Structure formats: structure tokens, C-alpha cells
Amino acid sequence: MAKKMTIGLSSSCIDKLTGLGVILSGAAAEDLEVDLFILVNAGHAFLKNKAENLKEMSDQVQTSEEFLKSLEQLKTPHWIEFFEMAKDMTTVNILLCSLAGKIAGSDAKEDYIDLVDDICGIGEYIDSAGEADINLFI
Amino acid sequence: MTTEELKAIQADKVVDSRGTACPGPLLAVKQAMADIPSGGVMQILSSDAGTKRDIPRWAAKKGHEYLGDFEEAGFFTLYLKKA
């Protein structure tokens, strides 16, 4: 039985999403099953009209322009591409907590990019975290 | 294996991930594993220093045999035998 990792994501900042993309890639290489829960303030990042053009940074050691330029120079994929690759390589369920949806302005699945598999409640996150071998909160 | 022995290996698949940063080489290796048969050998070219630790560790967990590596001309060349 595959090991399971559960991640709670509460940030829409591009540096944290990119870090999460790297972690998802490692999980995919290890064939881990991943449940990713989009919580609180993370819903914004997955909105169809925002995902491609995020500029917010949580860590101010670089501007978003410098950060994105360094990723390009290192041939590091955009965070959405990381997530897509991980989904192609292993089981990654991405669920949007309905509260995060409301905070972002919509809890309708069709307003979010295709990476989002469904809308959920917090109980599912708690259940998943209870079953997981690895738990991360970002 | 010695560098000379490694250089004499005829690989079934070459994965050139030079110029990509972590986790690019690991993902490229993982994806390319499907292209070689059991017992087949993969040669990996990487300019990312983390690869030298990451690939042997991953191979051991997956049951593949890590044959060795050498550094030459500014990049690493690594060899894996698929389980």
C-alpha cells in the first residue's frame, strides 16, 4: 500500500506554491498518494482568472519579478506545471475547502482551474490528516 | 564500478537533464524508467549537484541498482540498472 501525504495549504503566495510544487514532485517520484487541501487564503491562487498571474510573495528577499526570473533561468517550471506533473505521475487529490472558496469569492468548482478536483469540508481534511504517514501545513 | 567500467557501459536509455535544477533530474529519471526493460541500464547526465545524492537514494528505495557515477566536463554522469 502506498504511503500517504496530506498537505494543508493556506497561502496564495507564489514562493510557497513553488516550494509546494517541488515537494509534490518529490512525492510523485516516491509514488506517494497525496491529498492536498486548499484552506483559508489559498483559494485565490486557484481561481481561473488569477492562477497564471500570481505576483504575491510571502518572503520578501526577492521581488516577484526577480523570483520568477530566477526560476526561468534555472529552467524550473511554474507552480501550476509542477502540480500538473505530479498529478500525471501519482495520485494527487486537490480539494478546496468551501470556506477558502467563499473567501476567494466563489465556492463553485467551475470558477477554479482544472487542478481542483472538488469542493470539500474541513472534516475531510481532518480524516485525511489522521490517516496520513506525512502531514505538512504550508 | 570504476569510471572506466562505467564509461564502457552501453546504456539502453540516456536521460540528459543538464541545465535543469532539482527536482528536474529526478522527475526525468522517474518518467524515463518506463522506457527501459527490467535489467536495462539508464545513463543520466546532470549538472545539478543534488542529483548525486538524490538519484542513488531514490534508486535504493525503488529497488533499482545504482551502478555509480563520475564527474567530467562540468557535469555528472550516473548509471542505474532497472529492477
mmCIF file of N, CA, C and O in Angstrom, chain A residues 22 25-26 28-31 74-76 82 85 89, chain B residues 18-21 23 26-27 30-31 57-58 61-62:
data_model
loop_
_atom_site.group_PDB
_atom_site.id
_atom_site.type_symbol
_atom_site.label_atom_id
_atom_site.label_comp_id
_atom_site.label_asym_id
_atom_site.label_seq_id
_atom_site.Cartn_x
_atom_site.Cartn_y
_atom_site.Cartn_z
ATOM 1 N N VAL A 22 7.657 21.746 -5.746
ATOM 2 C CA VAL A 22 8.874 20.923 -5.629
ATOM 3 C C VAL A 22 8.598 19.715 -4.719
ATOM 4 O O VAL A 22 8.987 18.583 -5.030
ATOM 5 N N SER A 25 6.573 17.159 -6.484
ATOM 6 C CA SER A 25 7.404 16.408 -7.431
ATOM 7 C C SER A 25 8.151 15.289 -6.723
ATOM 8 O O SER A 25 8.239 14.168 -7.227
ATOM 9 N N GLY A 26 8.685 15.612 -5.545
ATOM 10 C CA GLY A 26 9.371 14.572 -4.766
ATOM 11 C C GLY A 26 8.412 13.482 -4.353
ATOM 12 O O GLY A 26 8.746 12.283 -4.400
ATOM 13 N N ALA A 28 5.769 12.592 -5.966
ATOM 14 C CA ALA A 28 5.454 11.819 -7.169
ATOM 15 C C ALA A 28 6.568 10.821 -7.476
ATOM 16 O O ALA A 28 6.314 9.670 -7.848
ATOM 17 N N ALA A 29 7.810 11.260 -7.292
ATOM 18 C CA ALA A 29 8.939 10.358 -7.545
ATOM 19 C C ALA A 29 8.927 9.173 -6.594
ATOM 20 O O ALA A 29 9.365 8.079 -6.926
ATOM 21 N N GLU A 30 8.405 9.388 -5.399
ATOM 22 C CA GLU A 30 8.346 8.321 -4.393
ATOM 23 C C GLU A 30 7.038 7.535 -4.462
ATOM 24 O O GLU A 30 6.793 6.666 -3.630
ATOM 25 N N ASP A 31 6.174 7.890 -5.426
ATOM 26 C CA ASP A 31 4.865 7.225 -5.582
ATOM 27 C C ASP A 31 3.974 7.371 -4.352
ATOM 28 O O ASP A 31 3.173 6.482 -4.044
ATOM 29 N N LEU A 74 16.736 28.980 -14.076
ATOM 30 C CA LEU A 74 17.033 27.623 -13.591
ATOM 31 C C LEU A 74 16.182 26.561 -14.273
ATOM 32 O O LEU A 74 16.216 25.391 -13.902
ATOM 33 N N LYS A 75 15.408 26.991 -15.276
ATOM 34 C CA LYS A 75 14.506 26.083 -16.001
ATOM 35 C C LYS A 75 13.583 25.344 -15.035
ATOM 36 O O LYS A 75 13.325 24.156 -15.179
ATOM 37 N N THR A 76 13.162 26.054 -14.002
ATOM 38 C CA THR A 76 12.235 25.472 -13.026
ATOM 39 C C THR A 76 10.810 25.792 -13.452
ATOM 40 O O THR A 76 10.488 26.934 -13.738
ATOM 41 N N PHE A 82 4.285 22.225 -12.112
ATOM 42 C CA PHE A 82 4.717 21.247 -11.099
ATOM 43 C C PHE A 82 3.528 20.402 -10.635
ATOM 44 O O PHE A 82 3.603 19.178 -10.537
ATOM 45 N N MET A 85 2.408 17.975 -13.341
ATOM 46 C CA MET A 85 3.330 16.841 -13.484
ATOM 47 C C MET A 85 3.105 15.839 -12.363
ATOM 48 O O MET A 85 3.073 14.622 -12.589
ATOM 49 N N MET A 89 1.906 11.810 -12.497
ATOM 50 C CA MET A 89 2.823 10.740 -12.080
ATOM 51 C C MET A 89 2.334 9.949 -10.882
ATOM 52 O O MET A 89 2.802 8.838 -10.645
ATOM 53 N N ARG B 18 20.797 17.961 -18.094
ATOM 54 C CA ARG B 18 21.715 19.069 -17.844
ATOM 55 C C ARG B 18 20.991 20.394 -18.061
ATOM 56 O O ARG B 18 20.225 20.546 -18.992
ATOM 57 N N GLY B 19 21.245 21.319 -17.157
ATOM 58 C CA GLY B 19 20.606 22.632 -17.266
ATOM 59 C C GLY B 19 19.335 22.747 -16.455
ATOM 60 O O GLY B 19 18.813 23.833 -16.290
ATOM 61 N N THR B 20 18.825 21.625 -15.937
ATOM 62 C CA THR B 20 17.637 21.710 -15.086
ATOM 63 C C THR B 20 18.063 21.590 -13.625
ATOM 64 O O THR B 20 19.042 20.914 -13.303
ATOM 65 N N ALA B 21 17.303 22.249 -12.770
ATOM 66 C CA ALA B 21 17.583 22.222 -11.333
ATOM 67 C C ALA B 21 16.661 21.215 -10.654
ATOM 68 O O ALA B 21 15.681 20.754 -11.251
ATOM 69 N N PRO B 23 13.684 19.708 -8.852
ATOM 70 C CA PRO B 23 13.687 18.242 -8.951
ATOM 71 C C PRO B 23 13.701 17.717 -10.384
ATOM 72 O O PRO B 23 13.316 16.575 -10.633
ATOM 73 N N LEU B 26 15.453 14.190 -11.169
ATOM 74 C CA LEU B 26 14.755 13.058 -10.545
ATOM 75 C C LEU B 26 13.458 12.745 -11.297
ATOM 76 O O LEU B 26 13.149 11.580 -11.567
ATOM 77 N N LEU B 27 12.716 13.780 -11.641
ATOM 78 C CA LEU B 27 11.464 13.560 -12.375
ATOM 79 C C LEU B 27 11.739 12.965 -13.752
ATOM 80 O O LEU B 27 11.009 12.080 -14.211
ATOM 81 N N LYS B 30 12.553 9.285 -13.249
ATOM 82 C CA LYS B 30 11.337 8.547 -12.888
ATOM 83 C C LYS B 30 10.470 8.296 -14.134
ATOM 84 O O LYS B 30 9.979 7.196 -14.358
ATOM 85 N N GLN B 31 10.298 9.339 -14.963
ATOM 86 C CA GLN B 31 9.452 9.203 -16.151
ATOM 87 C C GLN B 31 10.089 8.278 -17.184
ATOM 88 O O GLN B 31 9.399 7.485 -17.820
ATOM 89 N N ARG B 57 19.688 7.487 -3.705
ATOM 90 C CA ARG B 57 18.728 7.278 -2.612
ATOM 91 C C ARG B 57 17.390 6.796 -3.171
ATOM 92 O O ARG B 57 16.781 5.850 -2.678
ATOM 93 N N TRP B 58 16.935 7.454 -4.242
ATOM 94 C CA TRP B 58 15.670 7.064 -4.865
ATOM 95 C C TRP B 58 15.770 5.638 -5.435
ATOM 96 O O TRP B 58 14.851 4.823 -5.269
ATOM 97 N N LYS B 61 15.476 2.959 -2.759
ATOM 98 C CA LYS B 61 14.100 2.798 -2.270
ATOM 99 C C LYS B 61 13.240 2.037 -3.263
ATOM 100 O O LYS B 61 12.312 1.319 -2.880
ATOM 101 N N LYS B 62 13.507 2.213 -4.550
ATOM 102 C CA LYS B 62 12.692 1.575 -5.589
ATOM 103 C C LYS B 62 13.227 0.204 -5.997
ATOM 104 O O LYS B 62 12.643 -0.468 -6.847
#
